[in-house]
Amino acid sequence: MSRETMFDGIPTGLAWSQAWSDSIDRVIQETYLGEAAHHPQLKSISVIATGGFGRRELSPFSDLDLAVVPGDEQLPGLDEGIRALFNALHYKLGTEMDLKVDYAYRVPSDAGGFDPTTRTGLLEARLIAGDPAPMDALQAAFWKTFLVGDFLIAKIEETLARHAKTHSTPLVVTPNLKLGAGGLRDLQTACWIRLALGEHISGADSSYETV
């Protein structure tokens, strides 16, 4: 059974993307538990999804953005455990499922140096496996060092540069549905800006509530 047919009966679009994202979650969780049985140090880390994966908006061949957040970087054997986890995930997701996985190692003390791209991905991060405490510490450091004005300027500059390569209006014969004006990336950028301003997007209805 292919990934294109495994959810027959589920509506297309967002519902399919969420079901596929949840399936990938289960693969990661099972792999994590298997490796943690051999490397108990892994019980002290958070494995988180960022970007589109964090939003549960995966397409059939979307890249997977994963990050590991350690609870204690100095824990003996932790590096070996993380390498074993990455290798196992690469085999399961990359070799067996033909998916591209991007890994990151995030430490709360590094939060002040995060660039706008990293911060964008972490805005929608969610825990997949492991101890939630390291992720909580990362999020606390993230917001403590978050310069909202700089982030907004970066998003505006990215939008203008993107439109310069596509079109600055959706009123064209063949609009770029993802990157062009009024396209998917513009909608996502608006959501990122609202999150940066302290609002929470609740559910698939895209309603907002102040945190």
mmCIF file of C-alpha atoms in Angstrom:
data_model
loop_
_atom_site.group_PDB
_atom_site.id
_atom_site.type_symbol
_atom_site.label_atom_id
_atom_site.label_comp_id
_atom_site.label_asym_id
_atom_site.label_seq_id
_atom_site.Cartn_x
_atom_site.Cartn_y
_atom_site.Cartn_z
ATOM 1 C CA MET A 1 0.000 0.000 0.000
ATOM 2 C CA SER A 2 1.422 3.403 -0.990
ATOM 3 C CA ARG A 3 1.270 6.589 1.027
ATOM 4 C CA GLU A 4 -1.073 7.965 -1.645
ATOM 5 C CA THR A 5 -3.684 5.260 -0.923
ATOM 6 C CA MET A 6 -3.127 4.423 2.746
ATOM 7 C CA PHE A 7 -5.704 6.990 3.851
ATOM 8 C CA ASP A 8 -8.422 6.156 1.338
ATOM 9 C CA GLY A 9 -11.709 7.417 2.738
ATOM 10 C CA ILE A 10 -10.092 10.397 4.484
ATOM 11 C CA PRO A 11 -10.862 13.740 2.797
ATOM 12 C CA THR A 12 -8.089 15.295 0.764
ATOM 13 C CA GLY A 13 -6.276 18.431 1.851
ATOM 14 C CA LEU A 14 -5.678 19.312 5.480
ATOM 15 C CA ALA A 15 -7.293 16.175 6.937
ATOM 16 C CA TRP A 16 -5.015 13.972 4.836
ATOM 17 C CA SER A 17 -1.940 16.029 5.777
ATOM 18 C CA GLN A 18 -2.759 15.732 9.467
ATOM 19 C CA ALA A 19 -3.312 11.974 9.203
ATOM 20 C CA TRP A 20 0.005 11.551 7.375
ATOM 21 C CA SER A 21 1.782 13.716 9.951
ATOM 22 C CA ASP A 22 0.330 11.616 12.754
ATOM 23 C CA SER A 23 1.562 8.452 11.030
ATOM 24 C CA ILE A 24 5.093 9.866 10.835
ATOM 25 C CA ASP A 25 4.809 10.783 14.523
ATOM 26 C CA ARG A 26 4.129 7.142 15.356
ATOM 27 C CA VAL A 27 7.153 5.966 13.364
ATOM 28 C CA ILE A 28 9.367 8.438 15.226
ATOM 29 C CA GLN A 29 7.882 7.533 18.606
ATOM 30 C CA GLU A 30 8.373 3.798 18.053
ATOM 31 C CA THR A 31 11.936 4.363 16.852
ATOM 32 C CA TYR A 32 12.687 6.580 19.826
ATOM 33 C CA LEU A 33 11.360 4.011 22.293
ATOM 34 C CA GLY A 34 13.397 1.278 20.655
ATOM 35 C CA GLU A 35 16.613 3.279 20.880
ATOM 36 C CA ALA A 36 15.875 4.546 24.397
ATOM 37 C CA ALA A 37 15.682 0.916 25.543
ATOM 38 C CA HIS A 38 19.366 0.566 24.568
ATOM 39 C CA HIS A 39 20.398 4.145 25.397
ATOM 40 C CA PRO A 40 18.505 5.254 28.527
ATOM 41 C CA GLN A 41 20.163 8.677 28.272
ATOM 42 C CA LEU A 42 17.669 9.436 25.477
ATOM 43 C CA LYS A 43 14.896 9.605 28.066
ATOM 44 C CA SER A 44 16.261 13.040 29.021
ATOM 45 C CA ILE A 45 15.815 14.654 25.581
ATOM 46 C CA SER A 46 12.927 16.225 23.717
ATOM 47 C CA VAL A 47 12.348 15.223 20.104
ATOM 48 C CA ILE A 48 10.356 17.994 18.449
ATOM 49 C CA ALA A 49 8.839 18.720 15.061
ATOM 50 C CA THR A 50 9.247 22.173 13.561
ATOM 51 C CA GLY A 51 8.006 23.995 10.475
ATOM 52 C CA GLY A 52 5.314 22.323 8.393
ATOM 53 C CA PHE A 53 5.762 19.103 10.322
ATOM 54 C CA GLY A 54 5.173 21.042 13.526
ATOM 55 C CA ARG A 55 1.916 22.340 12.020
ATOM 56 C CA ARG A 56 0.929 18.781 10.972
ATOM 57 C CA GLU A 57 0.736 19.940 7.361
ATOM 58 C CA LEU A 58 2.858 17.321 5.592
ATOM 59 C CA SER A 59 2.366 16.471 1.939
ATOM 60 C CA PRO A 60 3.261 12.949 0.685
ATOM 61 C CA PHE A 61 6.935 13.800 0.107
ATOM 62 C CA SER A 62 7.442 16.792 2.397
ATOM 63 C CA ASP A 63 10.781 17.189 4.136
ATOM 64 C CA LEU A 64 10.668 16.424 7.846
ATOM 65 C CA ASP A 65 12.173 19.036 10.161
ATOM 66 C CA LEU A 66 13.218 17.467 13.456
ATOM 67 C CA ALA A 67 15.123 18.910 16.388
ATOM 68 C CA VAL A 68 16.592 17.321 19.499
ATOM 69 C CA VAL A 69 16.780 19.344 22.702
ATOM 70 C CA PRO A 70 18.993 17.868 25.441
ATOM 71 C CA GLY A 71 18.129 18.063 29.107
ATOM 72 C CA ASP A 72 21.781 17.827 30.138
ATOM 73 C CA GLU A 73 24.434 18.161 27.431
ATOM 74 C CA GLN A 74 27.072 16.673 29.748
ATOM 75 C CA LEU A 75 25.170 13.459 30.438
ATOM 76 C CA PRO A 76 27.586 10.543 29.804
ATOM 77 C CA GLY A 77 26.651 8.549 26.717
ATOM 78 C CA LEU A 78 24.146 11.120 25.433
ATOM 79 C CA ASP A 79 26.049 11.872 22.223
ATOM 80 C CA GLU A 80 26.266 8.182 21.396
ATOM 81 C CA GLY A 81 22.551 7.765 22.055
ATOM 82 C CA ILE A 82 21.601 10.697 19.834
ATOM 83 C CA ARG A 83 23.774 9.369 16.999
ATOM 84 C CA ALA A 84 22.078 5.994 17.320
ATOM 85 C CA LEU A 85 18.661 7.660 17.245
ATOM 86 C CA PHE A 86 19.521 9.730 14.166
ATOM 87 C CA ASN A 87 20.852 6.650 12.368
ATOM 88 C CA ALA A 88 17.713 4.674 13.190
ATOM 89 C CA LEU A 89 15.451 7.506 12.068
ATOM 90 C CA HIS A 90 17.438 7.939 8.870
ATOM 91 C CA TYR A 91 16.951 4.257 8.095
ATOM 92 C CA LYS A 92 13.246 4.202 8.926
ATOM 93 C CA LEU A 93 12.283 7.512 7.346
ATOM 94 C CA GLY A 94 14.976 8.021 4.742
ATOM 95 C CA THR A 95 15.803 4.548 3.474
ATOM 96 C CA GLU A 96 12.532 2.704 4.011
ATOM 97 C CA MET A 97 10.094 5.570 3.372
ATOM 98 C CA ASP A 98 12.165 7.691 0.967
ATOM 99 C CA LEU A 99 11.668 10.892 2.972
ATOM 100 C CA LYS A 100 14.201 13.675 3.488
ATOM 101 C CA VAL A 101 14.864 14.409 7.135
ATOM 102 C CA ASP A 102 16.555 17.588 8.360
ATOM 103 C CA TYR A 103 18.003 17.292 11.864
ATOM 104 C CA ALA A 104 18.884 20.080 14.272
ATOM 105 C CA TYR A 105 20.366 20.143 17.761
ATOM 106 C CA ARG A 106 18.904 22.976 19.804
ATOM 107 C CA VAL A 107 20.199 24.122 23.173
ATOM 108 C CA PRO A 108 18.335 26.758 25.228
ATOM 109 C CA SER A 109 21.561 28.671 25.858
ATOM 110 C CA ASP A 110 21.905 29.219 22.086
ATOM 111 C CA ALA A 111 18.485 30.854 21.731
ATOM 112 C CA GLY A 112 19.859 34.395 21.626
ATOM 113 C CA GLY A 113 21.692 33.583 18.382
ATOM 114 C CA PHE A 114 18.801 31.982 16.510
ATOM 115 C CA ASP A 115 18.272 33.521 13.071
ATOM 116 C CA PRO A 116 14.788 34.410 11.733
ATOM 117 C CA THR A 117 14.530 31.134 9.784
ATOM 118 C CA THR A 118 15.229 29.063 12.890
ATOM 119 C CA ARG A 119 12.811 31.146 14.926
ATOM 120 C CA THR A 120 10.115 30.742 12.286
ATOM 121 C CA GLY A 121 10.355 26.963 12.491
ATOM 122 C CA LEU A 122 10.314 26.984 16.293
ATOM 123 C CA LEU A 123 7.206 29.169 16.447
ATOM 124 C CA GLU A 124 5.158 26.093 15.580
ATOM 125 C CA ALA A 125 7.260 23.428 17.276
ATOM 126 C CA ARG A 126 5.588 20.546 19.079
ATOM 127 C CA LEU A 127 6.818 17.608 21.121
ATOM 128 C CA ILE A 128 6.818 14.206 19.428
ATOM 129 C CA ALA A 129 8.739 12.030 21.897
ATOM 130 C CA GLY A 130 10.837 12.180 25.028
ATOM 131 C CA ASP A 131 10.857 14.423 28.090
ATOM 132 C CA PRO A 132 8.880 17.681 27.670
ATOM 133 C CA ALA A 133 11.094 19.601 30.130
ATOM 134 C CA PRO A 134 13.960 20.390 27.684
ATOM 135 C CA MET A 135 11.470 21.713 25.117
ATOM 136 C CA ASP A 136 9.833 23.855 27.801
ATOM 137 C CA ALA A 137 13.257 25.300 28.653
ATOM 138 C CA LEU A 138 13.957 25.972 24.975
ATOM 139 C CA GLN A 139 10.650 27.757 24.522
ATOM 140 C CA ALA A 140 11.253 29.883 27.603
ATOM 141 C CA ALA A 141 14.674 30.924 26.268
ATOM 142 C CA PHE A 142 13.204 31.422 22.797
ATOM 143 C CA TRP A 143 10.653 33.966 23.966
ATOM 144 C CA LYS A 144 13.020 35.649 26.408
ATOM 145 C CA THR A 145 15.441 36.431 23.559
ATOM 146 C CA PHE A 146 12.794 37.042 20.884
ATOM 147 C CA LEU A 147 13.122 40.498 19.299
ATOM 148 C CA VAL A 148 9.699 40.919 17.743
ATOM 149 C CA GLY A 149 10.594 44.006 15.703
ATOM 150 C CA ASP A 150 13.610 42.360 14.082
ATOM 151 C CA PHE A 151 11.537 39.277 13.288
ATOM 152 C CA LEU A 152 8.768 41.306 11.644
ATOM 153 C CA ILE A 153 11.256 43.217 9.514
ATOM 154 C CA ALA A 154 12.846 39.943 8.389
ATOM 155 C CA LYS A 155 9.447 38.494 7.409
ATOM 156 C CA ILE A 156 8.526 41.639 5.454
ATOM 157 C CA GLU A 157 11.855 41.605 3.617
ATOM 158 C CA GLU A 158 11.440 37.890 2.806
ATOM 159 C CA THR A 159 7.951 38.548 1.441
ATOM 160 C CA LEU A 160 9.082 41.413 -0.774
ATOM 161 C CA ALA A 161 12.016 39.384 -2.129
ATOM 162 C CA ARG A 162 9.745 36.411 -2.809
ATOM 163 C CA HIS A 163 7.201 38.537 -4.664
ATOM 164 C CA ALA A 164 9.988 40.104 -6.734
ATOM 165 C CA LYS A 165 10.773 36.611 -8.060
ATOM 166 C CA THR A 166 7.143 35.704 -8.728
ATOM 167 C CA HIS A 167 4.490 38.433 -8.903
ATOM 168 C CA SER A 168 3.443 41.216 -6.577
ATOM 169 C CA THR A 169 -0.218 40.569 -7.375
ATOM 170 C CA PRO A 170 -2.315 37.397 -7.608
ATOM 171 C CA LEU A 171 -4.090 38.845 -10.663
ATOM 172 C CA VAL A 172 -1.905 37.107 -13.239
ATOM 173 C CA VAL A 173 -2.641 34.347 -15.739
ATOM 174 C CA THR A 174 -0.565 31.709 -13.937
ATOM 175 C CA PRO A 175 -0.081 32.774 -10.305
ATOM 176 C CA ASN A 176 2.450 30.972 -8.135
ATOM 177 C CA LEU A 177 0.085 29.359 -5.651
ATOM 178 C CA LYS A 178 2.775 28.769 -3.051
ATOM 179 C CA LEU A 179 5.186 31.693 -3.279
ATOM 180 C CA GLY A 180 3.303 34.386 -5.185
ATOM 181 C CA ALA A 181 1.265 37.257 -3.773
ATOM 182 C CA GLY A 182 -1.775 35.927 -1.966
ATOM 183 C CA GLY A 183 -0.375 32.401 -2.027
ATOM 184 C CA LEU A 184 0.217 29.811 0.673
ATOM 185 C CA ARG A 185 3.464 31.348 1.935
ATOM 186 C CA ASP A 186 1.760 34.699 2.427
ATOM 187 C CA LEU A 187 -0.916 33.033 4.553
ATOM 188 C CA GLN A 188 1.745 31.250 6.589
ATOM 189 C CA THR A 189 3.700 34.486 7.006
ATOM 190 C CA ALA A 190 0.591 36.212 8.339
ATOM 191 C CA CYS A 191 0.180 33.389 10.862
ATOM 192 C CA TRP A 192 3.850 33.637 11.897
ATOM 193 C CA ILE A 193 3.486 37.372 12.442
ATOM 194 C CA ARG A 194 0.408 36.871 14.602
ATOM 195 C CA LEU A 195 2.208 34.221 16.639
ATOM 196 C CA ALA A 196 5.161 36.581 17.062
ATOM 197 C CA LEU A 197 2.774 39.248 18.331
ATOM 198 C CA GLY A 198 1.491 36.885 21.007
ATOM 199 C CA GLU A 199 -1.594 35.353 19.448
ATOM 200 C CA HIS A 200 -2.409 31.649 19.261
ATOM 201 C CA ILE A 201 -3.895 29.991 16.182
ATOM 202 C CA SER A 202 -6.464 27.507 17.441
ATOM 203 C CA GLY A 203 -7.412 24.587 15.254
ATOM 204 C CA ALA A 204 -7.988 24.206 11.548
ATOM 205 C CA ASP A 205 -10.514 27.029 11.465
ATOM 206 C CA SER A 206 -7.640 29.524 11.741
ATOM 207 C CA SER A 207 -9.397 31.456 14.525
ATOM 208 C CA TYR A 208 -7.180 33.409 16.876
ATOM 209 C CA GLU A 209 -7.093 34.039 20.553
ATOM 210 C CA THR A 210 -4.706 36.173 22.571
ATOM 211 C CA VAL A 211 -2.351 34.155 24.736
#
